[in-house]
Amino acid sequence: MKTAIIYYSLEGNMDSIAQKIGSAHTADLYRLIPQKEYPTGRISKYFWAGKSATFGEKPKLVNETIDWEKYDTLIIGGPVWAGTFAPPIHTFLKDYSIRGKQIILIATHAGGGADKCFAKMKEYLKDNVIVETFQFVNPLTVKDPGTDKSIEKIQKLIARER
Ligand SMILES: Cc1cc2nc3c(=O)[nH]c(=O)nc-3n(C[C@H](O)[C@H](O)[C@H](O)COP(=O)(O)O)c2cc1C
């Protein structure tokens, strides 16, 4: 039984969570990278990334095709942008019609919007079993003891699937 973590991260928060989950070598990691990465400048990121999320864009990705069918469990995660998933996640969900999988959803955010984001992701994942959702508030800067507990829980869920 195999697990893949498929995620997007602009500023490293989701990446830190994916790396921690993957540190037990229980999952293959795929970081989605747009052909044209969004700027990280304080103002420009909210303008360009926010606009892209609001308009439901699906940017082209540089990633090679992900053979999702060989996995039993997919962990799909990324930051909340303007109350929805980041556009590279949109591209992934739209391009790959995922079905028949156990799915764990993860969102990182600065304080809100995860539930709406999960609801939108679930619309694309109707033919799967959503095992659980997890959210983290800016884990790179906000020290929350709950973070490690959630990571452990995810690792246990993956182990149960193995
Ligand atoms: C364009 C943009 C829009 C955002 N919108 C939200 C939002 O609606 N709600 C929220 O809590 N955080 C929002 N954030 C903050 C990010 O979700 C948060 O910092 C996240 O942890 C970043 O993950 P990353 O470092 O993996 O990119 C936004 C960030 C950006 C760049």
Short mmCIF file of N, CA, C and O in Angstrom, two decimals, residues 89-138:
data_model
loop_
_atom_site.label_atom_id
_atom_site.label_comp_id
_atom_site.label_asym_id
_atom_site.label_seq_id
_atom_site.Cartn_x
_atom_site.Cartn_y
_atom_site.Cartn_z
N ILE A 89 -2.90 23.72 -7.27
CA ILE A 89 -3.73 22.60 -6.80
C ILE A 89 -4.95 22.47 -7.72
O ILE A 89 -5.38 21.36 -8.05
N HIS A 90 -5.45 23.61 -8.15
CA HIS A 90 -6.58 23.60 -9.09
C HIS A 90 -6.19 22.86 -10.37
O HIS A 90 -6.92 22.01 -10.87
N THR A 91 -5.00 23.19 -10.88
CA THR A 91 -4.51 22.51 -12.10
C THR A 91 -4.46 21.01 -11.88
O THR A 91 -4.93 20.22 -12.71
N PHE A 92 -3.90 20.61 -10.74
CA PHE A 92 -3.76 19.18 -10.45
C PHE A 92 -5.12 18.50 -10.39
O PHE A 92 -5.35 17.46 -11.02
N LEU A 93 -6.04 19.10 -9.64
CA LEU A 93 -7.36 18.47 -9.46
C LEU A 93 -8.11 18.38 -10.79
O LEU A 93 -8.82 17.42 -11.05
N LYS A 94 -7.93 19.39 -11.61
CA LYS A 94 -8.65 19.44 -12.89
C LYS A 94 -8.01 18.47 -13.92
O LYS A 94 -8.72 17.77 -14.63
N ASP A 95 -6.69 18.46 -13.97
CA ASP A 95 -6.00 17.65 -14.99
C ASP A 95 -6.05 16.15 -14.70
O ASP A 95 -6.01 15.32 -15.60
N TYR A 96 -6.04 15.80 -13.42
CA TYR A 96 -6.05 14.39 -13.04
C TYR A 96 -7.43 14.11 -12.45
O TYR A 96 -7.76 14.64 -11.40
N SER A 97 -8.18 13.28 -13.10
CA SER A 97 -9.49 12.97 -12.53
C SER A 97 -9.32 11.84 -11.51
O SER A 97 -9.47 10.67 -11.82
N ILE A 98 -8.96 12.23 -10.31
CA ILE A 98 -8.64 11.24 -9.27
C ILE A 98 -9.91 10.50 -8.85
O ILE A 98 -10.94 11.13 -8.60
N ARG A 99 -9.81 9.19 -8.78
CA ARG A 99 -10.97 8.41 -8.31
C ARG A 99 -10.49 7.14 -7.61
O ARG A 99 -9.40 6.65 -7.88
N GLY A 100 -11.33 6.67 -6.70
CA GLY A 100 -11.06 5.38 -6.03
C GLY A 100 -9.95 5.39 -5.01
O GLY A 100 -9.39 4.33 -4.70
N LYS A 101 -9.61 6.55 -4.50
CA LYS A 101 -8.49 6.63 -3.56
C LYS A 101 -8.94 7.05 -2.16
O LYS A 101 -10.00 7.65 -1.99
N GLN A 102 -8.09 6.73 -1.18
CA GLN A 102 -8.23 7.27 0.16
C GLN A 102 -7.53 8.62 0.12
O GLN A 102 -6.39 8.71 -0.33
N ILE A 103 -8.21 9.68 0.58
CA ILE A 103 -7.63 11.02 0.45
C ILE A 103 -7.55 11.71 1.81
O ILE A 103 -8.51 11.69 2.58
N ILE A 104 -6.39 12.30 2.07
CA ILE A 104 -6.23 13.16 3.24
C ILE A 104 -5.96 14.57 2.70
O ILE A 104 -5.08 14.74 1.85
N LEU A 105 -6.73 15.54 3.17
CA LEU A 105 -6.53 16.92 2.69
C LEU A 105 -5.82 17.74 3.76
O LEU A 105 -6.12 17.62 4.95
N ILE A 106 -4.91 18.60 3.30
CA ILE A 106 -4.19 19.48 4.23
C ILE A 106 -4.23 20.90 3.70
O ILE A 106 -4.05 21.13 2.50
N ALA A 107 -4.47 21.84 4.60
CA ALA A 107 -4.39 23.26 4.22
C ALA A 107 -3.51 23.99 5.23
O ALA A 107 -3.60 23.73 6.44
N THR A 108 -2.64 24.86 4.73
CA THR A 108 -1.96 25.79 5.62
C THR A 108 -2.56 27.16 5.34
O THR A 108 -2.98 27.45 4.22
N HIS A 109 -2.63 27.96 6.39
CA HIS A 109 -3.26 29.28 6.22
C HIS A 109 -2.83 30.20 7.35
O HIS A 109 -2.14 29.79 8.29
N ALA A 110 -3.30 31.45 7.26
CA ALA A 110 -2.89 32.44 8.26
C ALA A 110 -3.98 32.65 9.31
O ALA A 110 -3.85 33.51 10.17
N GLY A 111 -5.05 31.89 9.22
CA GLY A 111 -6.08 32.04 10.24
C GLY A 111 -7.49 31.69 9.80
O GLY A 111 -8.37 31.48 10.63
N GLY A 112 -7.73 31.59 8.49
CA GLY A 112 -9.10 31.26 8.09
C GLY A 112 -9.23 30.79 6.66
O GLY A 112 -8.30 30.91 5.85
N GLY A 113 -10.37 30.20 6.39
CA GLY A 113 -10.68 29.82 5.00
C GLY A 113 -10.47 28.36 4.67
O GLY A 113 -10.78 27.92 3.57
N ALA A 114 -9.93 27.58 5.63
CA ALA A 114 -9.60 26.19 5.31
C ALA A 114 -10.85 25.37 4.99
O ALA A 114 -10.84 24.57 4.05
N ASP A 115 -11.93 25.58 5.73
CA ASP A 115 -13.12 24.75 5.51
C ASP A 115 -13.71 24.97 4.11
O ASP A 115 -14.12 24.04 3.44
N LYS A 116 -13.69 26.24 3.70
CA LYS A 116 -14.19 26.56 2.35
C LYS A 116 -13.27 25.93 1.29
O LYS A 116 -13.73 25.38 0.28
N CYS A 117 -11.99 26.02 1.57
CA CYS A 117 -10.99 25.44 0.66
C CYS A 117 -11.20 23.92 0.54
O CYS A 117 -11.22 23.37 -0.56
N PHE A 118 -11.40 23.25 1.69
CA PHE A 118 -11.63 21.80 1.66
C PHE A 118 -12.89 21.47 0.87
O PHE A 118 -12.93 20.51 0.10
N ALA A 119 -13.94 22.28 1.09
CA ALA A 119 -15.21 22.02 0.40
C ALA A 119 -15.01 22.08 -1.12
O ALA A 119 -15.53 21.24 -1.86
N LYS A 120 -14.19 23.03 -1.56
CA LYS A 120 -13.95 23.16 -3.00
C LYS A 120 -13.10 22.00 -3.52
O LYS A 120 -13.32 21.51 -4.63
N MET A 121 -12.14 21.57 -2.72
CA MET A 121 -11.32 20.43 -3.14
C MET A 121 -12.18 19.18 -3.26
O MET A 121 -12.05 18.39 -4.20
N LYS A 122 -13.10 19.03 -2.29
CA LYS A 122 -13.95 17.82 -2.28
C LYS A 122 -14.83 17.74 -3.51
O LYS A 122 -15.18 16.65 -3.96
N GLU A 123 -15.18 18.90 -4.07
CA GLU A 123 -16.00 18.88 -5.30
C GLU A 123 -15.29 18.12 -6.42
O GLU A 123 -15.92 17.50 -7.26
N TYR A 124 -13.96 18.21 -6.45
CA TYR A 124 -13.18 17.53 -7.49
C TYR A 124 -12.86 16.08 -7.11
O TYR A 124 -12.29 15.34 -7.91
N LEU A 125 -13.17 15.72 -5.87
CA LEU A 125 -12.72 14.42 -5.37
C LEU A 125 -13.90 13.55 -4.95
O LEU A 125 -13.77 12.71 -4.06
N LYS A 126 -15.01 13.77 -5.61
CA LYS A 126 -16.26 13.09 -5.21
C LYS A 126 -16.17 11.57 -5.26
O LYS A 126 -16.84 10.89 -4.50
N ASP A 127 -15.36 11.05 -6.18
CA ASP A 127 -15.30 9.60 -6.36
C ASP A 127 -14.20 8.97 -5.51
O ASP A 127 -13.59 7.97 -5.91
N ASN A 128 -13.92 9.57 -4.38
CA ASN A 128 -12.88 9.08 -3.48
C ASN A 128 -13.44 9.07 -2.06
O ASN A 128 -14.49 9.63 -1.79
N VAL A 129 -12.65 8.47 -1.15
CA VAL A 129 -13.03 8.52 0.26
C VAL A 129 -12.15 9.58 0.94
O VAL A 129 -10.91 9.47 0.91
N ILE A 130 -12.77 10.61 1.48
CA ILE A 130 -12.00 11.61 2.21
C ILE A 130 -11.82 11.09 3.64
O ILE A 130 -12.78 11.03 4.41
N VAL A 131 -10.62 10.69 3.96
CA VAL A 131 -10.35 10.06 5.26
C VAL A 131 -10.39 11.11 6.37
O VAL A 131 -11.01 10.91 7.41
N GLU A 132 -9.71 12.21 6.15
CA GLU A 132 -9.65 13.27 7.17
C GLU A 132 -9.05 14.54 6.56
O GLU A 132 -8.38 14.48 5.54
N THR A 133 -9.32 15.66 7.22
CA THR A 133 -8.70 16.92 6.80
C THR A 133 -7.88 17.47 7.96
O THR A 133 -8.24 17.28 9.13
N PHE A 134 -6.80 18.13 7.63
CA PHE A 134 -5.93 18.74 8.65
C PHE A 134 -5.59 20.16 8.21
O PHE A 134 -5.36 20.40 7.03
N GLN A 135 -5.55 21.08 9.17
CA GLN A 135 -5.14 22.44 8.83
C GLN A 135 -4.10 22.95 9.83
O GLN A 135 -4.11 22.58 11.00
N PHE A 136 -3.19 23.75 9.31
CA PHE A 136 -2.09 24.28 10.12
C PHE A 136 -1.99 25.79 9.89
O PHE A 136 -2.01 26.24 8.74
N VAL A 137 -1.85 26.53 10.99
CA VAL A 137 -1.70 27.99 10.87
C VAL A 137 -0.20 28.30 10.75
O VAL A 137 0.56 28.04 11.69
N ASN A 138 0.18 28.79 9.57
CA ASN A 138 1.57 29.16 9.27
C ASN A 138 2.61 28.42 10.13
O ASN A 138 3.29 29.01 10.96
#
